[in-house]
Amino acid sequence: MANGGELGIGEILSFGSYRLIGAERLLVKDGTPVAIGGRALDVLIALTDRAGEIVSGRELIDLVWPGVFVEEANLRVHIAAIRRVLADGKDGSRYIVNVPGRGYTFVAPVRRSNADGTDLIVAPAGPVLPPSLPAPLQLLVGRNETVATLSSLLLSRRFVSVVGPGGMGKTTVAVAVGHALRRELGDDAVCFVDLGSLTAPADVPAAVASALGCFVQGPDPEPYISAFLADKRTLVVLDNCEHVIETAAPLCERLFRAAPSLHLLTTSRESLRVEGEYVHLLMPLDSPPDDTPSAVQALASPAVQLFMERAGSSGHRAELSDTEAPIVANICRRLDGIALAIELVASRVGTNGIQGTADLLDSGAGLFLQGRRCASPRHQTLQAMLDWSFRLLSADEQRTLCRLSVFVGQFTLAAAHAVAGDPDGETQMVTNTIASLIDKSLMGVLSTSGPAYYRLLDTTRAYAAAKLAEGGEADAAERRHACYFVALLEQGLAEGSAFDGHNVAAYAPHIGNVRKALAWSFSSSGDRSIAIELAAYGAALFLGLSLLDECQQWCRRALGSLHETDHGMQLELELQGALAMSAMYARGNSLEVRGGIERGLDLSETLRDGGRQLQLLSGLYIFLTRQGDFSGALAAAKRSDTVAKASGGPTENAMTEWILGGSYHLTGNQAAALRHCKQGMRLASDFKLGRVSFFGHDHRASGLATLARSLWLCGFADQGCKVARQGIKAAQGYDHPVSSCIALIYLIPVLHWSGDLKAAEEHTEIVIEQAIKYSLAPYHAVGLALKGEFMVARGDAASGVEILRAGLKAMDANRYRIVTLPASRALAEGLALSGRPEEALATIDEAVAHAEQVGEILWLPDLLRARGEILLARPRPDLPAAEGSLLRSIDRARKQSALGWELRAAIPLARVWREHGRSGDARSMLDHIYQRFKEGFGTQDLVAARRLLDELSSTN
């Protein structure tokens, strides 16, 4: 092996009971050398060096046999030898997995170490952070060894829970481990999920999916998470599991089993007690063992280091002296080495000095450690410390801290003012008090690129919430909290559309508090009026974050709680629209969706709310096209056009132009489709419009697809292909898998129509891969149908027929009927080529009858063309019927300005006429159509037509 692998000379790789020693090129099991061939060892080194990755067979050959041509059969021999040596597959052990069509992957956890046994954990090189991972502490006191141990455990065992009492520093350690493993796993391969903001255990899967950026299009996020993580080597950190453990624990177990490259790190006050979990107890920080240590001896202990670091942050500038060292050591021991308790006490040193702080601690000793230790040592110790710390606060600080306890997760300064301030008080007082609480480590500031966010430590929040309840202020604070988020979300809707998602990023950090406010508002001590407003204004946020099931839950609850006076008013309009949208994308094209849209439209017309009316008309258009009701979709588009011209701006008018274009395209008027799509693009260009999204749908992407298809059908094949390739390139850059799949499945046929079968096949595989990855069943069905059609075109009709049937069955199951007819046409052609003419004719006749019955005019010319060719291919061709079908195809194509399909039917008709002595008629008919083209002369149909015309001219 010519240095193809990266195993260092002094490195040792450990997996299972095996060790691979680079310096000696030696494989050892339980201390005993294992016999293995040299080439097989080279292959093993290459695979273990890239454990968790898929390495292609050709890449392995290049690594192991550089510069030498080797058949893949030789590689398979060595892979089999390695599996025998490792006893791969016996007793449940797995090492090497073959990924069909892609290569091989080493799936067992691999730990790297030096020859002396030291694990190789490399610190990250730069400050770039993945979006969900909080910034690490600049100084991690007393936990470096713990971080290194946990990092190694995660690489070898994959699933580790950090367990310990509140305030022990579990989150701090978990964040540090995430940063330590970023170099090993990749900068973007660490995801931090804060479960502390959740109030309901059932919301755990949605929170995980949201943090991962995993698009969810159904009521249960877990299958989408499993599919998203299935082939990723990723570390997911689930922080604060204890209050949602009944959901978090089984979810972790299932994800651990389903994703072989996933690494899980959880923090909790108790173990999850599930299969695969390795529990690491986070111990207290060590204090000096000697009662009277010197300053140097005391500072050697992590507890004193932390104490002095926080004391310095509070304003204490003096170095620790030998006189004060025993005092600090005694304080740290009395605090049991609990990091949060040490920080709280040390924060007073700047004001009271070391001895004064010890005196304050002494005065509360009866309440603090010794009186409560036997009941629940660590928990009661922290509770006592918080009680003691609370009494050190001023009255304003105490009141503010208690009121802020109604927040979960992060909140802004404006939110703090609204909840913690008095109606007639000055905001500066709250600001100053918050700054003081931060100095005393009772609050934290989250580092973000935007506005500052604040957060109470979880144990502090729980303590302060109890105090708030004791004082009888809890309901008042909860009401202020809920009212603030009503106003905030109402303002957000006023600034942007309820459904376009533009404001999601700005409002996403508030989702935990919105949930909490909703839960309180709907509770027995809450306020129904606030609950209805909050559900109506918060629906856009749930929709934008793809929390579709939660959106439905709160909308249904609010609609069921409406006051009599609220029926027919704006709040019902917001709720009906949001419920319809979330139900359509999560549960399909149901009667409930149609009813919700129609009720919303009635309300928007009554209330003269043009903006909401356009949103709902867009939703009705999408719903009807998904159902295959193209005439109904055109009617909805025309209604939308009327409203947009009366009350809309450039964005609304561009949207209506595109849905008119889509409707005319689907109903068989390609000239009108082309005109409206071009007008929409002109508006977008003239007014520099960004994303044009209505009812959760990107209409610019759809407009581009319709434009490409209409250009090709109208005879502008070169322009159509150019637009299609532009659209495909744009789709590959989308961060939204549904939008990407939609764009691709409508643009790929343009490439196929033009004869670029290779590109069409490549992009179809991307659709299928993305649909599988994100569990997008309708688009997977369409992808299968396209793949089957291309297999038929390649000559593998038998396989293509089976795949087409699977695709059609899946489309029917998902009630996704937009492209059923072209898939049926491809199936009929495949059956004819497979020597099954009767089945082929029955299939195409059924498709033609359906198209004529329901008015799906778009596909009728191509269906009739296929019917004519199938009749001609029968053992005893039915020439009159075939000729009639082809003539009808040409007539139907001409009526919808589909010059491309007119030519496609004219070519087989000209061949029939030539064979029956009508060469002059054939040439005249075909030349008349050919001469109307101005471009596209390199595409397959025009090339075939030109060749046939030359043959006919030669015959004449």
Coordinates of C-alpha atoms in Angstrom, one line a residue, residues 120-359:
L120 CA -6.0 11.3 20.3
I121 CA -8.6 14.1 20.8
V122 CA -7.7 17.1 18.8
A123 CA -9.1 20.6 19.8
P124 CA -10.9 22.6 17.1
A125 CA -8.7 25.0 15.1
G126 CA -10.9 28.0 14.8
P127 CA -13.9 29.8 16.3
V128 CA -16.5 28.8 13.6
L129 CA -19.4 27.1 15.4
P130 CA -22.2 25.0 14.2
P131 CA -25.5 27.0 14.6
S132 CA -26.9 25.0 17.5
L133 CA -23.8 24.5 19.6
P134 CA -23.4 27.1 22.3
A135 CA -20.1 28.8 22.7
P136 CA -17.7 27.0 25.2
L137 CA -16.5 28.7 28.4
Q138 CA -13.2 30.5 27.8
L139 CA -11.9 28.8 31.0
L140 CA -13.1 25.2 31.7
V141 CA -12.1 24.6 35.3
G142 CA -11.5 21.1 36.6
R143 CA -13.3 19.3 33.7
N144 CA -10.6 18.9 31.0
E145 CA -9.9 15.3 32.0
T146 CA -13.7 14.6 32.1
V147 CA -14.1 16.1 28.6
A148 CA -11.3 13.9 27.2
T149 CA -12.8 10.8 28.8
L150 CA -16.3 11.5 27.6
S151 CA -14.9 12.3 24.1
S152 CA -13.2 8.9 23.9
L153 CA -16.3 7.1 25.3
L154 CA -18.5 8.7 22.7
L155 CA -16.2 7.5 19.9
S156 CA -16.1 4.0 21.2
R157 CA -19.5 3.4 22.8
R158 CA -21.5 6.1 20.8
F159 CA -24.2 6.6 23.5
V160 CA -23.2 8.3 26.8
S161 CA -25.3 9.9 29.5
V162 CA -23.8 12.5 31.8
V163 CA -25.7 12.1 35.1
G164 CA -25.5 14.2 38.2
P165 CA -27.4 16.7 40.4
G166 CA -28.5 20.1 39.2
G167 CA -25.8 22.7 39.2
M168 CA -23.0 20.2 38.8
G169 CA -22.0 21.5 35.3
K170 CA -23.5 18.8 33.0
T171 CA -24.4 21.3 30.3
T172 CA -21.0 23.0 30.4
V173 CA -19.2 19.6 30.1
A174 CA -21.5 18.5 27.2
V175 CA -20.9 21.7 25.3
A176 CA -17.1 21.3 25.8
V177 CA -17.3 17.7 24.5
G178 CA -19.2 18.8 21.5
H179 CA -16.4 21.3 20.6
A180 CA -13.7 18.7 21.3
L181 CA -15.3 16.3 18.8
R182 CA -15.9 18.8 16.0
R183 CA -12.5 18.1 14.5
E184 CA -13.1 14.4 14.6
L185 CA -16.7 14.5 13.3
G186 CA -16.7 17.7 11.3
D187 CA -17.6 21.3 12.0
D188 CA -21.3 20.9 11.1
A189 CA -21.6 17.4 12.6
V190 CA -22.5 18.4 16.2
C191 CA -26.1 19.3 17.0
F192 CA -27.1 20.7 20.5
V193 CA -30.7 20.2 21.5
D194 CA -31.9 22.1 24.5
L195 CA -34.9 20.2 26.0
G196 CA -35.2 22.6 28.9
S197 CA -37.6 24.9 27.0
L198 CA -40.1 22.1 26.5
T199 CA -43.1 21.7 28.8
A200 CA -44.6 18.5 27.2
P201 CA -42.6 15.3 26.8
A202 CA -44.5 14.7 23.5
D203 CA -42.7 17.7 22.0
V204 CA -39.2 16.1 22.2
P205 CA -39.1 14.6 18.7
A206 CA -40.2 17.9 17.2
A207 CA -37.5 19.8 19.1
V208 CA -34.8 17.3 17.9
A209 CA -36.0 17.6 14.3
S210 CA -36.0 21.4 14.5
A211 CA -32.5 21.6 15.9
L212 CA -31.2 19.1 13.3
G213 CA -32.8 21.1 10.5
C214 CA -34.7 18.0 9.5
F215 CA -37.8 18.7 7.4
V216 CA -40.9 17.1 8.8
Q217 CA -43.9 16.6 6.6
G218 CA -46.0 14.4 8.8
P219 CA -47.5 14.1 12.3
D220 CA -44.7 11.9 13.7
P221 CA -41.2 13.4 13.4
E222 CA -39.3 10.3 14.4
P223 CA -39.2 8.5 11.0
Y224 CA -37.9 11.7 9.4
I225 CA -35.2 12.0 12.1
S226 CA -34.2 8.4 11.6
A227 CA -34.0 8.8 7.9
F228 CA -32.1 12.1 8.2
L229 CA -29.5 10.5 10.6
A230 CA -29.3 7.1 8.9
D231 CA -26.1 7.7 7.0
K232 CA -24.5 10.6 8.9
R233 CA -21.7 10.5 11.4
T234 CA -23.1 13.0 13.8
L235 CA -23.0 13.9 17.5
V236 CA -26.4 14.9 18.9
V237 CA -26.4 16.4 22.4
L238 CA -29.7 16.2 24.2
D239 CA -29.5 18.5 27.2
N240 CA -31.8 18.5 30.2
C241 CA -33.6 15.3 29.7
E242 CA -34.9 14.7 33.2
H243 CA -38.3 16.4 32.9
V244 CA -39.1 14.7 29.5
I245 CA -37.3 11.5 30.2
E246 CA -40.3 9.2 29.4
T247 CA -40.1 10.4 25.8
A248 CA -36.4 11.2 25.5
A249 CA -35.2 7.8 26.8
P250 CA -37.0 5.5 24.3
L251 CA -36.4 8.0 21.4
C252 CA -32.6 7.8 22.2
E253 CA -32.7 4.0 22.2
R254 CA -34.5 3.8 18.9
L255 CA -32.2 6.4 17.2
F256 CA -29.1 4.6 18.5
R257 CA -30.3 1.4 16.9
A258 CA -31.5 3.0 13.7
A259 CA -28.4 5.1 12.9
P260 CA -25.2 3.2 13.1
S261 CA -23.0 6.3 12.7
L262 CA -24.9 8.4 15.3
H263 CA -23.2 9.5 18.5
L264 CA -25.5 10.4 21.4
L265 CA -24.6 12.5 24.4
T266 CA -27.4 13.2 27.0
T267 CA -27.4 15.1 30.2
S268 CA -29.9 14.4 32.9
R269 CA -30.4 14.2 36.7
E270 CA -31.1 10.5 36.3
S271 CA -30.0 7.8 33.8
L272 CA -32.2 7.0 30.9
R273 CA -32.0 3.3 31.7
V274 CA -32.2 2.1 28.0
E275 CA -30.3 -0.3 25.9
G276 CA -26.9 0.9 24.7
E277 CA -26.6 3.7 27.2
Y278 CA -23.2 4.2 29.1
V279 CA -23.7 6.3 32.2
H280 CA -21.0 8.7 33.3
L281 CA -21.5 10.1 36.8
L282 CA -20.3 13.7 36.9
M283 CA -18.5 14.0 40.2
P284 CA -18.1 17.2 42.3
L285 CA -15.1 19.4 41.7
D286 CA -12.2 18.3 44.0
S287 CA -11.4 20.5 46.9
P288 CA -8.1 20.7 48.8
P289 CA -7.7 17.6 51.0
D290 CA -5.7 19.6 53.6
D291 CA -7.6 21.7 56.1
T292 CA -4.9 24.4 56.0
P293 CA -3.5 24.5 52.5
S294 CA -1.2 27.2 51.2
A295 CA -2.4 29.3 48.4
V296 CA -0.4 27.2 45.9
Q297 CA -1.8 24.0 47.3
A298 CA -5.4 25.4 47.3
L299 CA -5.1 26.6 43.7
A300 CA -4.1 23.1 42.6
S301 CA -7.7 22.0 43.2
P302 CA -10.4 22.7 40.6
A303 CA -13.0 23.9 43.2
V304 CA -10.7 26.7 44.4
Q305 CA -9.7 27.6 40.8
L306 CA -13.4 28.0 39.9
F307 CA -14.1 30.0 43.1
M308 CA -11.2 32.5 42.4
E309 CA -12.1 32.8 38.7
R310 CA -15.7 33.8 39.6
A311 CA -14.5 36.0 42.4
G312 CA -12.4 37.8 40.0
S313 CA -15.3 38.3 37.7
S314 CA -17.3 39.8 40.5
G315 CA -14.7 42.5 41.0
H316 CA -12.2 40.9 43.4
R317 CA -8.8 41.8 42.2
A318 CA -6.4 40.5 44.9
E319 CA -4.5 37.2 44.5
L320 CA -5.3 34.4 46.9
S321 CA -3.1 34.6 50.0
D322 CA -1.9 31.8 52.3
T323 CA -4.1 33.3 55.0
E324 CA -7.3 33.2 52.9
A325 CA -6.5 29.9 51.2
P326 CA -7.9 27.7 54.1
I327 CA -11.1 29.9 54.2
V328 CA -11.7 29.4 50.5
A329 CA -10.9 25.7 50.8
N330 CA -13.4 25.3 53.6
I331 CA -16.1 27.1 51.6
C332 CA -15.6 24.8 48.6
R333 CA -15.8 21.7 50.8
R334 CA -19.0 22.9 52.5
L335 CA -20.5 23.5 49.1
D336 CA -19.7 19.8 48.2
G337 CA -17.8 21.0 45.1
I338 CA -21.0 21.8 43.3
A339 CA -20.0 24.2 40.5
L340 CA -23.1 26.3 40.5
A341 CA -23.1 26.7 44.3
I342 CA -19.4 27.7 44.2
E343 CA -20.2 30.3 41.5
L344 CA -23.1 31.8 43.5
V345 CA -21.0 32.2 46.6
A346 CA -18.0 33.5 44.8
S347 CA -20.0 36.1 43.1
R348 CA -20.4 37.9 46.4
V349 CA -16.6 38.2 47.0
G350 CA -16.3 41.4 45.0
T351 CA -18.7 43.1 47.4
N352 CA -18.0 41.3 50.7
G353 CA -14.5 40.0 50.4
I354 CA -13.5 36.4 51.1
Q355 CA -13.9 36.5 54.9
G356 CA -17.1 38.5 54.7
T357 CA -18.5 35.9 52.3
A358 CA -17.5 33.1 54.7
D359 CA -19.3 35.0 57.5

